[in-house]
mmCIF file of C-alpha atoms and ligand atoms in Angstrom:
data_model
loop_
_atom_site.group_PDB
_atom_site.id
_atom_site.type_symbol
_atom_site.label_atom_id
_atom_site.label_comp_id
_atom_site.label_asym_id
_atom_site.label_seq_id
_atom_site.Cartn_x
_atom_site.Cartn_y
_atom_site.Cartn_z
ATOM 1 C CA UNK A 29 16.521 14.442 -4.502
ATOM 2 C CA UNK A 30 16.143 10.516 -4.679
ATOM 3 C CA UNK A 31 13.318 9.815 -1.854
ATOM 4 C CA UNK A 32 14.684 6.304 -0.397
ATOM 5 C CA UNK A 33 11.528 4.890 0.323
ATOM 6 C CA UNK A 34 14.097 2.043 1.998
ATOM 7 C CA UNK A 35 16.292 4.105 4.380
ATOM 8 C CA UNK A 36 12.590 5.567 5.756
ATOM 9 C CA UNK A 37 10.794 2.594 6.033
ATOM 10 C CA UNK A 38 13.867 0.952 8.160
ATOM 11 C CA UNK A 39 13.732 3.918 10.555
ATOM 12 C CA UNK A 40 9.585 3.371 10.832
ATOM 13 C CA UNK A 41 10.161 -0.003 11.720
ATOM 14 C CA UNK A 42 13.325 0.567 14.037
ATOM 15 C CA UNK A 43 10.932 2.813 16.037
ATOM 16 C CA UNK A 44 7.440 0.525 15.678
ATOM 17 C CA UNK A 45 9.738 -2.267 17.244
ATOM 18 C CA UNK A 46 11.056 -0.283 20.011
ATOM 19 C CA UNK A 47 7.605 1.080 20.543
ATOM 20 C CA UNK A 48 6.677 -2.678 20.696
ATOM 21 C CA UNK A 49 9.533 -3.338 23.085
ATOM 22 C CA UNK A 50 9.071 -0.644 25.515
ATOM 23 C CA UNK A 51 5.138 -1.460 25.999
ATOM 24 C CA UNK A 52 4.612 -4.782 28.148
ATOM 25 C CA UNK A 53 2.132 -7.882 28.069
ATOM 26 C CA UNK A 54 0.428 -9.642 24.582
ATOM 27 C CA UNK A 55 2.354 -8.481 21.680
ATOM 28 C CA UNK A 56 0.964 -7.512 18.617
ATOM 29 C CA UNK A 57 -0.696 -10.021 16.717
ATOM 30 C CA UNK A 58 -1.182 -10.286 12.268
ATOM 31 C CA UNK A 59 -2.749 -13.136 10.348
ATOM 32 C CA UNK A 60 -2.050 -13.683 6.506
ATOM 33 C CA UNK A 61 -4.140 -15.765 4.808
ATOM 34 C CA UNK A 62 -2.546 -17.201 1.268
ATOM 35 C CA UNK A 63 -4.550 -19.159 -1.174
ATOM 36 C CA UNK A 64 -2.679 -21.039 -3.493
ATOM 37 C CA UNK A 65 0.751 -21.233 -4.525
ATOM 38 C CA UNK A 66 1.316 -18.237 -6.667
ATOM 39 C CA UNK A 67 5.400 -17.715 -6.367
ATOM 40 C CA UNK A 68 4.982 -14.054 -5.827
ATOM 41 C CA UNK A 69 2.079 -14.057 -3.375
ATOM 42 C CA UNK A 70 4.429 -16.241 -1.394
ATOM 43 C CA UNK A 71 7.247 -13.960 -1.583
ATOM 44 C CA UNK A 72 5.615 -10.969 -0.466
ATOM 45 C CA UNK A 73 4.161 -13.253 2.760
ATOM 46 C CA UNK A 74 7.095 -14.544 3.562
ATOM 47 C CA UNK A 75 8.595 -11.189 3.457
ATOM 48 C CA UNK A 76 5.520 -9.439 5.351
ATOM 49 C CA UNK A 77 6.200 -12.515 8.193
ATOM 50 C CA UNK A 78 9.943 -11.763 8.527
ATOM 51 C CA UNK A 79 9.575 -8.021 8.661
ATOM 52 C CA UNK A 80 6.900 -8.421 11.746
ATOM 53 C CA UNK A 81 9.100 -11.007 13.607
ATOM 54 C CA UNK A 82 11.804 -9.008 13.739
ATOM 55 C CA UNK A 83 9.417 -5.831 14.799
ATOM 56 C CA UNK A 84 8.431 -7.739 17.259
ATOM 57 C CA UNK A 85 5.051 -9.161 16.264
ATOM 58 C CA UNK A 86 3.540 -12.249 16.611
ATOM 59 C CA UNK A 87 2.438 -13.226 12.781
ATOM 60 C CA UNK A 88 0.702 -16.485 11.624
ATOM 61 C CA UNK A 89 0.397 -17.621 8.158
ATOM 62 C CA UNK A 90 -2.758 -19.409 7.222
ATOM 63 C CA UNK A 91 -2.267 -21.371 3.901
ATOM 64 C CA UNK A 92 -5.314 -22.390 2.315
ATOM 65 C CA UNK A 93 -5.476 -24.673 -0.858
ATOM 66 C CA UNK A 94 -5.524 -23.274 -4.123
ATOM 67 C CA UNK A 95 -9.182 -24.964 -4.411
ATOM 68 C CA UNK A 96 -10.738 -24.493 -0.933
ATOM 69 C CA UNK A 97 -14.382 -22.930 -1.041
ATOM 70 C CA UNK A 98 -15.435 -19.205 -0.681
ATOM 71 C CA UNK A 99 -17.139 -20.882 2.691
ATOM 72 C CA UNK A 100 -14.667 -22.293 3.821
ATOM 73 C CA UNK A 101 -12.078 -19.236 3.540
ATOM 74 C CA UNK A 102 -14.811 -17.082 5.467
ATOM 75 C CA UNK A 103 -14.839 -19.160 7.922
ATOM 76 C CA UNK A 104 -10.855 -19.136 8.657
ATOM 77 C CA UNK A 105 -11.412 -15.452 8.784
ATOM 78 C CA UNK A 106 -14.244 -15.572 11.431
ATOM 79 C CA UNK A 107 -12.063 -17.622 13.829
ATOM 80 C CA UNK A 108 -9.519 -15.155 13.352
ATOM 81 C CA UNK A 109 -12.088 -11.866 13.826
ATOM 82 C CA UNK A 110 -12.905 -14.215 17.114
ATOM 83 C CA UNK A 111 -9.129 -14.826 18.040
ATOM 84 C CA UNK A 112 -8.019 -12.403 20.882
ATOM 85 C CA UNK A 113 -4.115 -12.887 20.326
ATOM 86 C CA UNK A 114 -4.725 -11.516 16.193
ATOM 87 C CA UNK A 115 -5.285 -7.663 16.020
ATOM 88 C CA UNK A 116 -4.808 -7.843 12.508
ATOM 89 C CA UNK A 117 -5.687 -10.113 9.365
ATOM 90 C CA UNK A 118 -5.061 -9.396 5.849
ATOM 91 C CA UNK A 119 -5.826 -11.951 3.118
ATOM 92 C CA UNK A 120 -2.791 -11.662 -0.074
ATOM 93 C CA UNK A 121 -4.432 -10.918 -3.200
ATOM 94 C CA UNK A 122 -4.470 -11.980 -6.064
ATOM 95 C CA UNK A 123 -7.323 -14.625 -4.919
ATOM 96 C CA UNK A 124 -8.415 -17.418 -7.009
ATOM 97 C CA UNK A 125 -11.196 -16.595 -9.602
ATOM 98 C CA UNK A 126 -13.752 -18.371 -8.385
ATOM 99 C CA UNK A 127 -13.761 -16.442 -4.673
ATOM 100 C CA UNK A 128 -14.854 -12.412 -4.279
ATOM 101 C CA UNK A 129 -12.256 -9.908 -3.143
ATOM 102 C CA UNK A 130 -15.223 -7.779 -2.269
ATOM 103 C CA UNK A 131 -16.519 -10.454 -0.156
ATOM 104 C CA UNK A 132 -13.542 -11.436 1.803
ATOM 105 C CA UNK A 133 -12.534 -7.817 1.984
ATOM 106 C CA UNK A 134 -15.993 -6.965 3.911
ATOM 107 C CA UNK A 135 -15.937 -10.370 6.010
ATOM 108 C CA UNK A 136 -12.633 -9.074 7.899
ATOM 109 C CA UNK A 137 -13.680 -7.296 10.964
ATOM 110 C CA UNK A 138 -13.170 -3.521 10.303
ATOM 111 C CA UNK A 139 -10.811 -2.688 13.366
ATOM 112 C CA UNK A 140 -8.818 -5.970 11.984
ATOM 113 C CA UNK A 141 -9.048 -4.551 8.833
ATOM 114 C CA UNK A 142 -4.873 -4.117 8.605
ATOM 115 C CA UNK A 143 -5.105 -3.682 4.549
ATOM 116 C CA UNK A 144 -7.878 -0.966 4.932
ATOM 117 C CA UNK A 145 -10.364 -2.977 2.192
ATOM 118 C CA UNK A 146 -13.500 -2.918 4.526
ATOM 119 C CA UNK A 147 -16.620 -0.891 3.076
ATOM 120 C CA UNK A 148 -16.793 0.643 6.782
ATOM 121 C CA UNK A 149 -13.205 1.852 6.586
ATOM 122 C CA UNK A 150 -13.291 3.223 3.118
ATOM 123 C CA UNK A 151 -16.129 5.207 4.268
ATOM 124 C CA UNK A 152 -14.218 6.610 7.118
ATOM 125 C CA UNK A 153 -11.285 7.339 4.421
ATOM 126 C CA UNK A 154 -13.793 9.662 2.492
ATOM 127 C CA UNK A 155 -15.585 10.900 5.392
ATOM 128 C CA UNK A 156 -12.451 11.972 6.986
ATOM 129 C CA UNK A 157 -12.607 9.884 9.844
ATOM 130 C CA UNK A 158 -10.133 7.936 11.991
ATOM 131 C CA UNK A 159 -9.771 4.104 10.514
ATOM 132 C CA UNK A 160 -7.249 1.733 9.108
ATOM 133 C CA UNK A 161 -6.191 2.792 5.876
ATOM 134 C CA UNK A 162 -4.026 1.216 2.481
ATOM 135 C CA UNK A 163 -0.678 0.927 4.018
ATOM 136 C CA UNK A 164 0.991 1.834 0.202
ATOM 137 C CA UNK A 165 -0.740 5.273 0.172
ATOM 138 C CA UNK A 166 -0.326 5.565 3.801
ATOM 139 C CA UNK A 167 3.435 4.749 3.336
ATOM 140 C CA UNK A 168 3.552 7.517 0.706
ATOM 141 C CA UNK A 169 2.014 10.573 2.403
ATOM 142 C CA UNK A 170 4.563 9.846 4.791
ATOM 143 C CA UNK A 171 7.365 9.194 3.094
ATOM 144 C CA UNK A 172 6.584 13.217 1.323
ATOM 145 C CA UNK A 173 6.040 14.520 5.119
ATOM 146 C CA UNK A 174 9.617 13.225 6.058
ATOM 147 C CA UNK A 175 11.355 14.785 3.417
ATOM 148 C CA UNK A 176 9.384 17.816 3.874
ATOM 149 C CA UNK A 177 7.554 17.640 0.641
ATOM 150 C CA UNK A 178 4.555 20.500 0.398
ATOM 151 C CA UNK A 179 1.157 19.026 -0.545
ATOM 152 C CA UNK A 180 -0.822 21.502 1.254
ATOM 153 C CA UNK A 181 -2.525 23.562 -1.889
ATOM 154 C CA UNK A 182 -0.186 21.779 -4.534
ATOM 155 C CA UNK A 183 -1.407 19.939 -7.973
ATOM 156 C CA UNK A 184 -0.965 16.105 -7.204
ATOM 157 C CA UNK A 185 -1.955 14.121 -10.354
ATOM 158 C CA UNK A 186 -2.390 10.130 -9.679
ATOM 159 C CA UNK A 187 -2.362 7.772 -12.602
ATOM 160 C CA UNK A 188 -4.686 4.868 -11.727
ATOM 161 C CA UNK A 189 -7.809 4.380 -10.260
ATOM 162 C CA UNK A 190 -7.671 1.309 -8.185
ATOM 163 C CA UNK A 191 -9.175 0.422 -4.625
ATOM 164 C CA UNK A 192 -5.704 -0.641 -3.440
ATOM 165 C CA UNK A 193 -3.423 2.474 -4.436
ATOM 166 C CA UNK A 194 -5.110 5.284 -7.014
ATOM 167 C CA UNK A 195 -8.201 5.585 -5.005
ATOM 168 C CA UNK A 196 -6.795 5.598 -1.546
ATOM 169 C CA UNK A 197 -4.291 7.891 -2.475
ATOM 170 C CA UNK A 198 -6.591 10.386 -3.587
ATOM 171 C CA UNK A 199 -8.726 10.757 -0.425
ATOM 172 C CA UNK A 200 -5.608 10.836 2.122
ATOM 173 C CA UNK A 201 -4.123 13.617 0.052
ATOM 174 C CA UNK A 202 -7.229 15.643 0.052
ATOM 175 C CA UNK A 203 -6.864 15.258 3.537
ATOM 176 C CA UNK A 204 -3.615 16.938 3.422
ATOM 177 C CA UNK A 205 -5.186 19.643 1.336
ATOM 178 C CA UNK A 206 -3.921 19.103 -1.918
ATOM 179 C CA UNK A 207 -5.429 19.504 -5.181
ATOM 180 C CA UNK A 208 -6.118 16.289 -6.745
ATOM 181 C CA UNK A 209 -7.229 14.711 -10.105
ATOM 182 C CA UNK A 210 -7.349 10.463 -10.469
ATOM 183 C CA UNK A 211 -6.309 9.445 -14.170
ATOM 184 C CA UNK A 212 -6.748 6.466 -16.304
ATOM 185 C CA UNK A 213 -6.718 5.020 -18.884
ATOM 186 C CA UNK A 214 -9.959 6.817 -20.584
ATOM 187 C CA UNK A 215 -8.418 10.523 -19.583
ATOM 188 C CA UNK A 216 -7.180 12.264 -23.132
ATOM 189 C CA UNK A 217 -3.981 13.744 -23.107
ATOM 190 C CA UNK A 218 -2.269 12.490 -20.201
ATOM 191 C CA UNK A 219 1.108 13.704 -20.785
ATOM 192 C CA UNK A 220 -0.650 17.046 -20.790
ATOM 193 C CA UNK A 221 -2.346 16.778 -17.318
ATOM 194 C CA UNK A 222 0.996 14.954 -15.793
ATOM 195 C CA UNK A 223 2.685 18.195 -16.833
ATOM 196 C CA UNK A 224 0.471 20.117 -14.434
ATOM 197 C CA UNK A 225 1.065 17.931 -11.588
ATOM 198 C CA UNK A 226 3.421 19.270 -8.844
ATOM 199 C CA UNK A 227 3.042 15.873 -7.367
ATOM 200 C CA UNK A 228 2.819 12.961 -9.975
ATOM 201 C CA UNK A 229 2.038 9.335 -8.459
ATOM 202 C CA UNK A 230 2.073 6.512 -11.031
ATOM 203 C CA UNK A 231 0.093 3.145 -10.153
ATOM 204 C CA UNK A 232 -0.373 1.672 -13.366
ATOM 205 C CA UNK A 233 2.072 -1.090 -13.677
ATOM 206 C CA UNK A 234 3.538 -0.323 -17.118
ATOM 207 C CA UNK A 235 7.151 -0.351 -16.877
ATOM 208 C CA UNK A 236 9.163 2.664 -17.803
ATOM 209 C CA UNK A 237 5.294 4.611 -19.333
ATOM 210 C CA UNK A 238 5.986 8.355 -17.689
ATOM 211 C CA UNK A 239 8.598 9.770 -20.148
ATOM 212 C CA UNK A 240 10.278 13.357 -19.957
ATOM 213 C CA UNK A 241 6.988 14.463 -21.893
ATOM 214 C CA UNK A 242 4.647 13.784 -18.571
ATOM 215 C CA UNK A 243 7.026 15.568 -15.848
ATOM 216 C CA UNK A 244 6.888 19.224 -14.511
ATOM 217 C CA UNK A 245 10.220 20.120 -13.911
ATOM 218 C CA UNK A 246 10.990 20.664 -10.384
ATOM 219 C CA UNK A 247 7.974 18.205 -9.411
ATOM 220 C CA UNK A 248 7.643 14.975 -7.236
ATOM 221 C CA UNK A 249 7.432 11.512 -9.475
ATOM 222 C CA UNK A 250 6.288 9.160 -6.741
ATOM 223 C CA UNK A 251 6.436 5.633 -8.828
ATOM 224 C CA UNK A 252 3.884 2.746 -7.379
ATOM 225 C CA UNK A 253 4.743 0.826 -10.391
ATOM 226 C CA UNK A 254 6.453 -2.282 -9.862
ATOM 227 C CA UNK A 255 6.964 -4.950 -13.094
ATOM 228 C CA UNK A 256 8.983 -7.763 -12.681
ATOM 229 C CA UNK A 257 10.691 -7.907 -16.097
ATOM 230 C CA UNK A 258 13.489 -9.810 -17.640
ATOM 231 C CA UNK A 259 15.737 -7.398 -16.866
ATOM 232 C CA UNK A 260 14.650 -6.578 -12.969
ATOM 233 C CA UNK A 261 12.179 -5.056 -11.222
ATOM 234 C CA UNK A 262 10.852 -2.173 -13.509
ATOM 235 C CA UNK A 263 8.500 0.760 -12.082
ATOM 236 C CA UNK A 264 6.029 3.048 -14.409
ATOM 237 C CA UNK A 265 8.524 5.983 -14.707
ATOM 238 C CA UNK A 266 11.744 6.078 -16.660
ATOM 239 C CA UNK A 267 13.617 7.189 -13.992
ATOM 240 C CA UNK A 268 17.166 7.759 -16.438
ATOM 241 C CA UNK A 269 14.724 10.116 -18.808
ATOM 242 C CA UNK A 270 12.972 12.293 -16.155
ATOM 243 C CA UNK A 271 15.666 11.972 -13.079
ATOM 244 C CA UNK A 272 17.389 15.598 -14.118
ATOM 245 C CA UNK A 273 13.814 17.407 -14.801
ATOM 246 C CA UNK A 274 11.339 16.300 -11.140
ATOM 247 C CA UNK A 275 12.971 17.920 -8.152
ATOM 248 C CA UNK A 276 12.261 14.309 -6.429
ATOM 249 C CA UNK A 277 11.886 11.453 -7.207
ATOM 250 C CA UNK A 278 11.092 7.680 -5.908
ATOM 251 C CA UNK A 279 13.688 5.025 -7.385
ATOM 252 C CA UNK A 280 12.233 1.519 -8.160
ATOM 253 C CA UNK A 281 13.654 -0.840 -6.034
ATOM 254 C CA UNK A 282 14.316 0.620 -3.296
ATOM 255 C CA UNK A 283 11.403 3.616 -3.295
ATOM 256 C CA UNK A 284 7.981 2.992 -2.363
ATOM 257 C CA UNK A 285 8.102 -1.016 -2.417
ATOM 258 C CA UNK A 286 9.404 -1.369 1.106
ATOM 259 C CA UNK A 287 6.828 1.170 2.721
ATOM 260 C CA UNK A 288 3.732 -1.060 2.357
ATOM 261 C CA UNK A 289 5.277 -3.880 5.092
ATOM 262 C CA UNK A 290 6.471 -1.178 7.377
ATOM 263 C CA UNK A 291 3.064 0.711 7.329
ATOM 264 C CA UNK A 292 1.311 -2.492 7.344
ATOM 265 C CA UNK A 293 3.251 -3.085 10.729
ATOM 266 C CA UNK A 294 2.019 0.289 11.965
ATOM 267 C CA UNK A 295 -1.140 -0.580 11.045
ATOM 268 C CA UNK A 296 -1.251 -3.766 12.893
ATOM 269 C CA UNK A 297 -0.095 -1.398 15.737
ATOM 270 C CA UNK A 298 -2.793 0.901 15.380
ATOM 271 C CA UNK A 299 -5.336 -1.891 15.930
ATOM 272 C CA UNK A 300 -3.280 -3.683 18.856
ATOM 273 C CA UNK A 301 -3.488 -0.195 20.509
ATOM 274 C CA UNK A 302 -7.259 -0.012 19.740
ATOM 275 C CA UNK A 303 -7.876 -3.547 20.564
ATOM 276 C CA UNK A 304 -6.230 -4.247 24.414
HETATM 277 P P1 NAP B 405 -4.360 -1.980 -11.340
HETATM 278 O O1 NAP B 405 -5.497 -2.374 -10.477
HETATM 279 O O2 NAP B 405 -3.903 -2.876 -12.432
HETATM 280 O O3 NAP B 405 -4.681 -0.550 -11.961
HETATM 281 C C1 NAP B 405 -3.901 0.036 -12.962
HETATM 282 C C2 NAP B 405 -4.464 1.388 -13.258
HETATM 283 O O4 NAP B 405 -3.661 1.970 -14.262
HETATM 284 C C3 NAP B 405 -5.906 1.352 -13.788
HETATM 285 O O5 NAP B 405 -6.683 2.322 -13.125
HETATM 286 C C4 NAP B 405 -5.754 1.661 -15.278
HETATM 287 O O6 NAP B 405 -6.829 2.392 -15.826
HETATM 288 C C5 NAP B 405 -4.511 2.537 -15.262
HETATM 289 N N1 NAP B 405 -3.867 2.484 -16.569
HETATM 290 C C6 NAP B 405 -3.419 1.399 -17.226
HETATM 291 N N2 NAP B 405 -2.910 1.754 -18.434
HETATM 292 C C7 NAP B 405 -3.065 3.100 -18.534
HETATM 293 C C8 NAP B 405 -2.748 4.049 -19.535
HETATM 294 N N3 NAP B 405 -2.163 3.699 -20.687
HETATM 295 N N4 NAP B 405 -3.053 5.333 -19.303
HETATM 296 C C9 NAP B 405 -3.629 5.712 -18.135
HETATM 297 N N5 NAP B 405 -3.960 4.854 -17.149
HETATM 298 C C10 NAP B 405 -3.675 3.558 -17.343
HETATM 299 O O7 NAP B 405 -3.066 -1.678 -10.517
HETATM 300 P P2 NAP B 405 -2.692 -1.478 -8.952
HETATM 301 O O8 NAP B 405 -3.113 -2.658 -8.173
HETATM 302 O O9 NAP B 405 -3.087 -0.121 -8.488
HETATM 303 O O10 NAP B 405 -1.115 -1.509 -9.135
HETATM 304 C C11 NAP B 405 -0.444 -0.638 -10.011
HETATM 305 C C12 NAP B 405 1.048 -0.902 -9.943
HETATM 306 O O11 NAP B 405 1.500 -0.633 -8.627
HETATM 307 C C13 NAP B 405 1.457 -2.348 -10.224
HETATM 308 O O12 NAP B 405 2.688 -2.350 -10.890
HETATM 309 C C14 NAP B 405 1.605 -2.946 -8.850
HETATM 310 O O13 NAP B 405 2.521 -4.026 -8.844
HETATM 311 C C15 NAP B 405 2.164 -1.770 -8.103
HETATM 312 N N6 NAP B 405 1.901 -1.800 -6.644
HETATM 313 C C16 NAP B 405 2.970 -1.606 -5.843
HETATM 314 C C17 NAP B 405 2.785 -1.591 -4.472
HETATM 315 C C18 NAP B 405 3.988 -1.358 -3.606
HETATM 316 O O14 NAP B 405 4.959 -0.852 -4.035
HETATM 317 N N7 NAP B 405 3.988 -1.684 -2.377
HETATM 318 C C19 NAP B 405 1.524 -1.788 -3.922
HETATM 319 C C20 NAP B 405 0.444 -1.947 -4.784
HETATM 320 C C21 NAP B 405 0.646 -1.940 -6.161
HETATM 321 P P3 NAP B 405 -8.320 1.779 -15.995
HETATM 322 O O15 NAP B 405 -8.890 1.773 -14.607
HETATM 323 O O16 NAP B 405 -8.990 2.706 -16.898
HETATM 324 O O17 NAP B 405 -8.121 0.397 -16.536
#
């Protein structure tokens, strides 16, 4: 089964915009703040912009200068924590050296906190509490609920370890009751482990890694991984190799790439809700 992380994302954001439609008076409001002029960064903002437009959303771009101060950026993000018409602000990573994603991440107000980056909602992600969340993980526990996926008391194996996707990940599937283990790149034998996973996610951003020798056959290969090569996008998993062993299977484009705007939509929803 190919898992069309596309075809699902359009129907989430079909239904966010007539959600959107349907409910009167302000509508939803996201900031993005860029910094710089990295060609992808732009890409992906200008793609996050168009997405909420047509939703429904009111979205603003804030473009700083590749050289503005850390001081300066916090205080952009203060008038937009202050700013009643924003309900959500997310600022596009990566950031310039010389400024702290930690430090941004924990100056966004934590019920504007669309990305889910905020110390206070990472806490509520462990704890089990309500919050805003990673829209990529968020994307992908939903994306295995719509096509009726089990993870309730399954393996899930999740190859990386980072704040944006491996960590995330974990937690909201432990929600869902699965059995997890995070690997990296200091775990021995990782084909080995892979092989146990009933669920395999791969975040590591090495195109076409996950080989027929890491899949479980009849398993779920949910590939994060996305590589701009030569050749095309590229995700982690070598989709021709392993396509005929997994029972499902995310294809890359077109898999988990377009979940991230539509869940970042619903989570700009989430805090509109919160926030009128
Ligand atoms: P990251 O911060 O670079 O983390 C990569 C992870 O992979 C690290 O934890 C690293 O381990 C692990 N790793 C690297 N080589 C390994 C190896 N040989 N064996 C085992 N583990 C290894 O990456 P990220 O931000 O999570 O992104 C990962 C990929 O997902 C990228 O391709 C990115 O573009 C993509 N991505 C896609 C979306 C989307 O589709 N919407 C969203 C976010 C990210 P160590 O920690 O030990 O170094």
């Amino acid at each position: 089964m190919i898992l069309s992380g596309r075809k699902f994302a359009k129907t989430v954001r079909r239904n966010l915009a007539e959600e959107i439609s349907k409910t009167g008076g302000r509508p939803p409001g996201l900031a993005v703040v860029i910094v710089g002029d990295n060609p992808a960064s732009q890409i992906y903002v200008s793609m996050k912009k168009k997405a909420c437009e047509k939703a429904g959303l009111i979205s603003r771009i804030v473009h700083l200068d590749e050289a503005v101060s850390e001081n300066r950026l916090l205080r952009e993000i203060e008038s937009l924590n202050q700013d009643s018409s924003i309900d959500g602000i997310l600022c596009q990573l990566p950031l310039p050296e010389h400024i702290s994603d930690e430090t941004v991440a924990s100056s966004i107000l934590p019920s504007k906190d669309v990305d889910g980056f905020h110390p206070v909602n990472v806490g509520k992600l462990w704890r089990g509490e309500e919050g805003l969340f990673p829209c990529t993980p968020v994307g992908i526990i939903a994306l295995l609920k719509h096509s009726e996926i089990r993870i309730d008391g399954v393996n899930a194996v999740i190859v990386g370890r980072s704040n944006i996707v491996g960590k995330p990940m974990a937690a909201l599937l432990l929600r869902e009751h699965a059995t997890v283990t995070i690997a990296h790149s200091h775990t021995p034998d990782l084909p080995g482990l892979c092989r146990q996973a009933d669920i395999l996610i791969t975040a590591l951003g090495k195109p076409h890694f996950i080989n027929s020798e890491y899949v479980k056959p009849g398993s779920t290969l949910i590939d994060v991984g996305i590589t701009r090569t030569s050749e095309g996008l590229r995700g982690d998993v070598d989709f021709e190799q392993v396509k005929d062993i997994c029972g499902a299977i995310t294809p890359v484009p077109g898999g988990v790439g377009p979940l991230t705007i539509a869940f970042l939509i619903s989570n700009t929803m989430k805090a509109w809700n919160r926030n009128r």
